[in-house]
Amino acid sequence: QVQLQESGPGLVKPSETLSLTCTVSGGSISSFYWSWIRQPPGKGLEWIGYIYYSGNTNSNPSLKSRVTIAVDTSKNQVSLNLISMTAADTAVYYCARGLGFDAFDIWGQGTMVTVSS
Amino acid sequence: SSELTQDPAVSVALGQTVRITCQGDTLRTYYASWYQQSPGQAPLLVIYGKNNRPSGIPDRFSGSRSGNTASLTITGAQADDEADYYCNSRDSSANHLVFGGGTKLTVL
């Protein structure tokens, strides 16, 4: 079955850029939306943005100027770059497959990212 | 603040029925999806669309909508239904997605 695995640094310094990769196994990246979602410790879920396999992207207006999402179909990977990190960006970051545009049917296990000097 | 509003906490007696709600103007047009999240786990999709359950989700979970309110109903709540539940749908622009603040369900 399709599985998602996030990878990246667990610790990022303030003002630096976070780079995460989501590797899709057991299925193709094609014909789906792929989203990044985060969850600060003890808080709720926040949608960061999505990319369609063809490359079309959209992101949360509150993060839009800081977010870049890309897809590499040859590697079956989706990536997230988030610039100018602050402590408020400390969270578990999930990648998730879109069931259509609105729902997320498969999630990765998440990766904890802490912003600290 | 989220455009989707959920009650922070709800409780239900074991075996009874509970309804978890999600309010927002965009729900008059778009369906909500519902996710169950147990501590330390990734969210799990339990309801999407009008009232669709992914494979493996028990039929005690159902979804509905009335006006600006979407509801997740658990009929015959079990102990392992105790979790946080989140709704999501589109925002007022219809181009972005938003989550409700989440509801902590306690099964007594």
PDB file of C-alpha atoms in Angstrom:
ATOM      1  CA  GLN A   1       0.000   0.000   0.000  1.00  0.00           C
ATOM      2  CA  VAL A   2       1.028   3.609  -0.426  1.00  0.00           C
ATOM      3  CA  GLN A   3       3.266   4.943   2.338  1.00  0.00           C
ATOM      4  CA  LEU A   4       4.687   8.396   2.942  1.00  0.00           C
ATOM      5  CA  GLN A   5       7.900   9.154   4.789  1.00  0.00           C
ATOM      6  CA  GLU A   6       9.014  12.631   5.771  1.00  0.00           C
ATOM      7  CA  SER A   7      12.690  13.360   6.218  1.00  0.00           C
ATOM      8  CA  GLY A   8      14.752  16.375   7.154  1.00  0.00           C
ATOM      9  CA  PRO A   9      16.555  18.086  10.023  1.00  0.00           C
ATOM     10  CA  GLY A  10      15.023  17.893  13.466  1.00  0.00           C
ATOM     11  CA  LEU A  11      16.616  21.169  14.516  1.00  0.00           C
ATOM     12  CA  VAL A  12      16.754  24.443  12.621  1.00  0.00           C
ATOM     13  CA  LYS A  13      18.235  27.758  13.774  1.00  0.00           C
ATOM     14  CA  PRO A  14      16.138  30.929  13.770  1.00  0.00           C
ATOM     15  CA  SER A  15      16.168  32.765  10.422  1.00  0.00           C
ATOM     16  CA  GLU A  16      17.346  29.642   8.591  1.00  0.00           C
ATOM     17  CA  THR A  17      15.448  27.683   5.938  1.00  0.00           C
ATOM     18  CA  LEU A  18      13.686  24.402   6.625  1.00  0.00           C
ATOM     19  CA  SER A  19      13.932  21.784   3.892  1.00  0.00           C
ATOM     20  CA  LEU A  20      11.832  18.628   4.139  1.00  0.00           C
ATOM     21  CA  THR A  21      11.300  15.753   1.748  1.00  0.00           C
ATOM     22  CA  CYS A  22       8.353  13.387   1.529  1.00  0.00           C
ATOM     23  CA  THR A  23       9.106  10.087  -0.205  1.00  0.00           C
ATOM     24  CA  VAL A  24       6.154   8.188  -1.614  1.00  0.00           C
ATOM     25  CA  SER A  25       6.473   4.411  -1.781  1.00  0.00           C
ATOM     26  CA  GLY A  26       4.102   1.701  -2.943  1.00  0.00           C
ATOM     27  CA  GLY A  27       2.397   3.910  -5.496  1.00  0.00           C
ATOM     28  CA  SER A  28       2.793   6.678  -8.024  1.00  0.00           C
ATOM     29  CA  ILE A  29       2.909  10.350  -7.258  1.00  0.00           C
ATOM     30  CA  SER A  30       0.968  11.037 -10.427  1.00  0.00           C
ATOM     31  CA  SER A  31      -2.659  12.153 -10.528  1.00  0.00           C
ATOM     32  CA  PHE A  32      -2.757  13.287  -6.901  1.00  0.00           C
ATOM     33  CA  TYR A  33      -2.506  16.413  -4.808  1.00  0.00           C
ATOM     34  CA  TRP A  34       0.213  16.326  -2.128  1.00  0.00           C
ATOM     35  CA  SER A  35      -0.030  18.566   0.893  1.00  0.00           C
ATOM     36  CA  TRP A  36       2.134  19.629   3.769  1.00  0.00           C
ATOM     37  CA  ILE A  37       0.407  20.077   7.122  1.00  0.00           C
ATOM     38  CA  ARG A  38       1.915  20.963  10.460  1.00  0.00           C
ATOM     39  CA  GLN A  39       0.970  20.722  14.107  1.00  0.00           C
ATOM     40  CA  PRO A  40       2.685  22.732  16.859  1.00  0.00           C
ATOM     41  CA  PRO A  41       3.113  20.842  20.126  1.00  0.00           C
ATOM     42  CA  GLY A  42      -0.229  20.537  21.904  1.00  0.00           C
ATOM     43  CA  LYS A  43      -2.074  22.471  19.210  1.00  0.00           C
ATOM     44  CA  GLY A  44      -4.205  21.844  16.141  1.00  0.00           C
ATOM     45  CA  LEU A  45      -3.489  21.143  12.509  1.00  0.00           C
ATOM     46  CA  GLU A  46      -2.499  23.830  10.012  1.00  0.00           C
ATOM     47  CA  TRP A  47      -2.513  23.332   6.247  1.00  0.00           C
ATOM     48  CA  ILE A  48       0.696  24.692   4.731  1.00  0.00           C
ATOM     49  CA  GLY A  49       0.097  24.098   1.049  1.00  0.00           C
ATOM     50  CA  TYR A  50      -0.237  21.566  -1.750  1.00  0.00           C
ATOM     51  CA  ILE A  51       1.264  20.654  -5.058  1.00  0.00           C
ATOM     52  CA  TYR A  52      -0.429  18.769  -7.841  1.00  0.00           C
ATOM     53  CA  TYR A  53       1.754  16.164  -9.541  1.00  0.00           C
ATOM     54  CA  SER A  54       1.842  18.356 -12.633  1.00  0.00           C
ATOM     55  CA  GLY A  55       3.482  21.118 -10.589  1.00  0.00           C
ATOM     56  CA  ASN A  56       0.611  23.483  -9.781  1.00  0.00           C
ATOM     57  CA  THR A  57       0.909  24.760  -6.226  1.00  0.00           C
ATOM     58  CA  ASN A  58      -1.131  26.658  -3.691  1.00  0.00           C
ATOM     59  CA  SER A  59      -0.349  27.611  -0.139  1.00  0.00           C
ATOM     60  CA  ASN A  60      -1.817  29.036   3.042  1.00  0.00           C
ATOM     61  CA  PRO A  61      -2.026  32.826   2.674  1.00  0.00           C
ATOM     62  CA  SER A  62      -0.465  33.222   6.112  1.00  0.00           C
ATOM     63  CA  LEU A  63       2.672  31.399   4.928  1.00  0.00           C
ATOM     64  CA  LYS A  64       2.598  32.029   1.194  1.00  0.00           C
ATOM     65  CA  SER A  65       5.598  34.350   1.025  1.00  0.00           C
ATOM     66  CA  ARG A  66       7.767  31.848   2.879  1.00  0.00           C
ATOM     67  CA  VAL A  67       6.710  28.547   1.319  1.00  0.00           C
ATOM     68  CA  THR A  68       7.998  26.655  -1.697  1.00  0.00           C
ATOM     69  CA  ILE A  69       6.626  23.222  -2.542  1.00  0.00           C
ATOM     70  CA  ALA A  70       8.084  21.144  -5.355  1.00  0.00           C
ATOM     71  CA  VAL A  71       7.616  17.685  -6.835  1.00  0.00           C
ATOM     72  CA  ASP A  72      10.112  15.284  -8.366  1.00  0.00           C
ATOM     73  CA  THR A  73       8.126  12.626 -10.178  1.00  0.00           C
ATOM     74  CA  SER A  74      11.261  10.709 -11.151  1.00  0.00           C
ATOM     75  CA  LYS A  75      12.076  10.191  -7.467  1.00  0.00           C
ATOM     76  CA  ASN A  76       8.462  10.019  -6.264  1.00  0.00           C
ATOM     77  CA  GLN A  77       9.194  12.841  -3.849  1.00  0.00           C
ATOM     78  CA  VAL A  78       7.584  16.056  -2.711  1.00  0.00           C
ATOM     79  CA  SER A  79       9.593  18.745  -0.963  1.00  0.00           C
ATOM     80  CA  LEU A  80       8.876  21.691   1.291  1.00  0.00           C
ATOM     81  CA  ASN A  81      11.068  24.737   1.832  1.00  0.00           C
ATOM     82  CA  LEU A  82      10.093  27.222   4.521  1.00  0.00           C
ATOM     83  CA  ILE A  83      12.295  30.277   4.840  1.00  0.00           C
ATOM     84  CA  SER A  84      12.940  32.599   7.776  1.00  0.00           C
ATOM     85  CA  MET A  85      12.113  30.067  10.461  1.00  0.00           C
ATOM     86  CA  THR A  86      11.135  31.268  13.928  1.00  0.00           C
ATOM     87  CA  ALA A  87      10.181  29.525  17.158  1.00  0.00           C
ATOM     88  CA  ALA A  88       6.547  29.740  16.052  1.00  0.00           C
ATOM     89  CA  ASP A  89       7.372  27.275  13.265  1.00  0.00           C
ATOM     90  CA  THR A  90       8.269  24.550  15.751  1.00  0.00           C
ATOM     91  CA  ALA A  91       5.898  21.720  14.932  1.00  0.00           C
ATOM     92  CA  VAL A  92       5.413  18.205  13.644  1.00  0.00           C
ATOM     93  CA  TYR A  93       5.371  18.436   9.863  1.00  0.00           C
ATOM     94  CA  TYR A  94       3.275  15.946   7.923  1.00  0.00           C
ATOM     95  CA  CYS A  95       2.963  15.209   4.261  1.00  0.00           C
ATOM     96  CA  ALA A  96      -0.355  13.836   3.094  1.00  0.00           C
ATOM     97  CA  ARG A  97      -1.943  12.633  -0.103  1.00  0.00           C
ATOM     98  CA  GLY A  98      -4.982  14.492  -1.300  1.00  0.00           C
ATOM     99  CA  LEU A  99      -8.151  12.590  -2.031  1.00  0.00           C
ATOM    100  CA  GLY A 100      -9.184  15.113  -4.605  1.00  0.00           C
ATOM    101  CA  PHE A 101      -8.487  18.614  -3.415  1.00  0.00           C
ATOM    102  CA  ASP A 102     -10.216  18.661  -0.074  1.00  0.00           C
ATOM    103  CA  ALA A 103      -9.405  15.560   1.941  1.00  0.00           C
ATOM    104  CA  PHE A 104      -6.215  13.786   2.971  1.00  0.00           C
ATOM    105  CA  ASP A 105      -6.439  10.024   2.834  1.00  0.00           C
ATOM    106  CA  ILE A 106      -2.857   8.953   3.490  1.00  0.00           C
ATOM    107  CA  TRP A 107      -0.472  10.642   5.919  1.00  0.00           C
ATOM    108  CA  GLY A 108       3.166  10.230   6.733  1.00  0.00           C
ATOM    109  CA  GLN A 109       4.182   9.587  10.321  1.00  0.00           C
ATOM    110  CA  GLY A 110       5.338  13.188  10.651  1.00  0.00           C
ATOM    111  CA  THR A 111       8.683  14.694  11.528  1.00  0.00           C
ATOM    112  CA  MET A 112       9.290  16.974  14.496  1.00  0.00           C
ATOM    113  CA  VAL A 113      11.110  20.200  13.681  1.00  0.00           C
ATOM    114  CA  THR A 114      12.368  22.435  16.468  1.00  0.00           C
ATOM    115  CA  VAL A 115      13.539  25.971  15.849  1.00  0.00           C
ATOM    116  CA  SER A 116      16.199  26.934  18.354  1.00  0.00           C
ATOM    117  CA  SER A 117      19.646  28.437  18.444  1.00  0.00           C
TER     118      SER A 117
ATOM    119  CA  SER B   1      -8.475  32.140  14.066  1.00  0.00           C
ATOM    120  CA  SER B   2      -9.884  29.237  12.088  1.00  0.00           C
ATOM    121  CA  GLU B   3     -12.832  29.652   9.752  1.00  0.00           C
ATOM    122  CA  LEU B   4     -14.098  26.306  11.037  1.00  0.00           C
ATOM    123  CA  THR B   5     -15.240  26.161  14.657  1.00  0.00           C
ATOM    124  CA  GLN B   6     -15.326  23.033  16.793  1.00  0.00           C
ATOM    125  CA  ASP B   7     -16.205  22.489  20.435  1.00  0.00           C
ATOM    126  CA  PRO B   8     -12.940  21.941  22.339  1.00  0.00           C
ATOM    127  CA  ALA B   9     -14.165  18.898  24.222  1.00  0.00           C
ATOM    128  CA  VAL B  10     -17.014  16.401  24.148  1.00  0.00           C
ATOM    129  CA  SER B  11     -17.666  13.302  26.228  1.00  0.00           C
ATOM    130  CA  VAL B  12     -19.775  10.205  25.665  1.00  0.00           C
ATOM    131  CA  ALA B  13     -20.606   7.132  27.693  1.00  0.00           C
ATOM    132  CA  LEU B  14     -19.297   3.860  26.364  1.00  0.00           C
ATOM    133  CA  GLY B  15     -21.715   2.431  23.801  1.00  0.00           C
ATOM    134  CA  GLN B  16     -23.681   5.628  23.423  1.00  0.00           C
ATOM    135  CA  THR B  17     -23.946   7.947  20.425  1.00  0.00           C
ATOM    136  CA  VAL B  18     -22.036  11.200  20.137  1.00  0.00           C
ATOM    137  CA  ARG B  19     -22.105  14.009  17.600  1.00  0.00           C
ATOM    138  CA  ILE B  20     -19.079  16.211  16.989  1.00  0.00           C
ATOM    139  CA  THR B  21     -19.793  19.406  15.086  1.00  0.00           C
ATOM    140  CA  CYS B  22     -17.896  21.782  12.852  1.00  0.00           C
ATOM    141  CA  GLN B  23     -19.309  25.200  11.956  1.00  0.00           C
ATOM    142  CA  GLY B  24     -18.350  27.512   9.134  1.00  0.00           C
ATOM    143  CA  ASP B  25     -19.948  29.472   6.329  1.00  0.00           C
ATOM    144  CA  THR B  26     -18.096  27.542   3.632  1.00  0.00           C
ATOM    145  CA  LEU B  27     -19.747  24.334   4.820  1.00  0.00           C
ATOM    146  CA  ARG B  28     -22.934  25.536   3.159  1.00  0.00           C
ATOM    147  CA  THR B  29     -21.153  24.831  -0.133  1.00  0.00           C
ATOM    148  CA  TYR B  30     -18.344  22.380   0.553  1.00  0.00           C
ATOM    149  CA  TYR B  31     -18.285  19.159   2.515  1.00  0.00           C
ATOM    150  CA  ALA B  32     -16.111  18.671   5.549  1.00  0.00           C
ATOM    151  CA  SER B  33     -13.685  15.839   5.982  1.00  0.00           C
ATOM    152  CA  TRP B  34     -13.063  14.354   9.420  1.00  0.00           C
ATOM    153  CA  TYR B  35      -9.884  13.013  10.986  1.00  0.00           C
ATOM    154  CA  GLN B  36      -9.220  11.033  14.130  1.00  0.00           C
ATOM    155  CA  GLN B  37      -5.908  11.624  15.872  1.00  0.00           C
ATOM    156  CA  SER B  38      -4.723   9.513  18.776  1.00  0.00           C
ATOM    157  CA  PRO B  39      -1.811  10.749  20.933  1.00  0.00           C
ATOM    158  CA  GLY B  40       1.507  10.587  19.129  1.00  0.00           C
ATOM    159  CA  GLN B  41      -0.108   9.406  15.897  1.00  0.00           C
ATOM    160  CA  ALA B  42      -0.744  10.961  12.526  1.00  0.00           C
ATOM    161  CA  PRO B  43      -4.336  11.911  11.760  1.00  0.00           C
ATOM    162  CA  LEU B  44      -6.543   9.249  10.178  1.00  0.00           C
ATOM    163  CA  LEU B  45      -9.258  10.118   7.665  1.00  0.00           C
ATOM    164  CA  VAL B  46     -12.592   8.733   8.871  1.00  0.00           C
ATOM    165  CA  ILE B  47     -15.173  10.604   6.760  1.00  0.00           C
ATOM    166  CA  TYR B  48     -14.981  12.558   3.504  1.00  0.00           C
ATOM    167  CA  GLY B  49     -17.414  13.954   0.994  1.00  0.00           C
ATOM    168  CA  LYS B  50     -21.127  13.641   1.600  1.00  0.00           C
ATOM    169  CA  ASN B  51     -20.711  10.637   3.904  1.00  0.00           C
ATOM    170  CA  ASN B  52     -17.913   8.382   2.678  1.00  0.00           C
ATOM    171  CA  ARG B  53     -15.756   6.141   4.816  1.00  0.00           C
ATOM    172  CA  PRO B  54     -12.312   5.038   3.678  1.00  0.00           C
ATOM    173  CA  SER B  55     -11.676   1.336   3.640  1.00  0.00           C
ATOM    174  CA  GLY B  56     -11.214  -0.013   7.153  1.00  0.00           C
ATOM    175  CA  ILE B  57     -13.182   2.682   8.959  1.00  0.00           C
ATOM    176  CA  PRO B  58     -16.012   1.142  11.011  1.00  0.00           C
ATOM    177  CA  ASP B  59     -19.549   1.948   9.963  1.00  0.00           C
ATOM    178  CA  ARG B  60     -20.273   3.427  13.383  1.00  0.00           C
ATOM    179  CA  PHE B  61     -18.684   6.597  11.959  1.00  0.00           C
ATOM    180  CA  SER B  62     -20.954   8.715   9.776  1.00  0.00           C
ATOM    181  CA  GLY B  63     -21.065  12.261   8.500  1.00  0.00           C
ATOM    182  CA  SER B  64     -23.801  14.754   7.737  1.00  0.00           C
ATOM    183  CA  ARG B  65     -24.351  18.426   6.998  1.00  0.00           C
ATOM    184  CA  SER B  66     -27.079  20.909   7.810  1.00  0.00           C
ATOM    185  CA  GLY B  67     -26.735  24.551   6.855  1.00  0.00           C
ATOM    186  CA  ASN B  68     -23.335  25.789   7.986  1.00  0.00           C
ATOM    187  CA  THR B  69     -22.721  22.836  10.294  1.00  0.00           C
ATOM    188  CA  ALA B  70     -21.050  19.535   9.503  1.00  0.00           C
ATOM    189  CA  SER B  71     -21.348  16.695  11.969  1.00  0.00           C
ATOM    190  CA  LEU B  72     -19.433  13.520  12.683  1.00  0.00           C
ATOM    191  CA  THR B  73     -21.580  10.953  14.474  1.00  0.00           C
ATOM    192  CA  ILE B  74     -20.192   7.938  16.287  1.00  0.00           C
ATOM    193  CA  THR B  75     -22.941   5.420  16.973  1.00  0.00           C
ATOM    194  CA  GLY B  76     -22.012   3.116  19.801  1.00  0.00           C
ATOM    195  CA  ALA B  77     -18.779   4.765  20.899  1.00  0.00           C
ATOM    196  CA  GLN B  78     -15.925   2.449  21.816  1.00  0.00           C
ATOM    197  CA  ALA B  79     -13.024   3.047  24.158  1.00  0.00           C
ATOM    198  CA  ASP B  80     -10.552   3.321  21.321  1.00  0.00           C
ATOM    199  CA  ASP B  81     -12.615   6.110  19.765  1.00  0.00           C
ATOM    200  CA  GLU B  82     -11.202   8.370  22.462  1.00  0.00           C
ATOM    201  CA  ALA B  83      -9.065  10.790  20.461  1.00  0.00           C
ATOM    202  CA  ASP B  84      -8.897  14.268  18.993  1.00  0.00           C
ATOM    203  CA  TYR B  85     -11.139  14.867  16.000  1.00  0.00           C
ATOM    204  CA  TYR B  86     -10.522  17.517  13.358  1.00  0.00           C
ATOM    205  CA  CYS B  87     -12.655  18.721  10.501  1.00  0.00           C
ATOM    206  CA  ASN B  88     -11.303  20.367   7.378  1.00  0.00           C
ATOM    207  CA  SER B  89     -12.741  22.045   4.334  1.00  0.00           C
ATOM    208  CA  ARG B  90     -12.148  25.009   2.084  1.00  0.00           C
ATOM    209  CA  ASP B  91     -11.767  28.561   3.311  1.00  0.00           C
ATOM    210  CA  SER B  92     -13.818  31.546   2.189  1.00  0.00           C
ATOM    211  CA  SER B  93     -11.703  31.941  -0.936  1.00  0.00           C
ATOM    212  CA  ALA B  94     -12.499  28.328  -1.848  1.00  0.00           C
ATOM    213  CA  ASN B  95      -8.894  28.001  -2.994  1.00  0.00           C
ATOM    214  CA  HIS B  96      -7.263  27.132   0.301  1.00  0.00           C
ATOM    215  CA  LEU B  97      -7.850  24.546   2.955  1.00  0.00           C
ATOM    216  CA  VAL B  98      -8.461  25.066   6.632  1.00  0.00           C
ATOM    217  CA  PHE B  99      -8.823  22.866   9.694  1.00  0.00           C
ATOM    218  CA  GLY B 100     -11.103  23.302  12.645  1.00  0.00           C
ATOM    219  CA  GLY B 101      -9.495  23.715  16.031  1.00  0.00           C
ATOM    220  CA  GLY B 102     -10.199  20.115  17.015  1.00  0.00           C
ATOM    221  CA  THR B 103     -12.464  18.357  19.509  1.00  0.00           C
ATOM    222  CA  LYS B 104     -11.129  16.130  22.260  1.00  0.00           C
ATOM    223  CA  LEU B 105     -13.485  13.181  22.647  1.00  0.00           C
ATOM    224  CA  THR B 106     -13.551  11.403  25.994  1.00  0.00           C
ATOM    225  CA  VAL B 107     -15.271   8.028  26.259  1.00  0.00           C
ATOM    226  CA  LEU B 108     -16.484   7.514  29.816  1.00  0.00           C
TER     227      LEU B 108
END
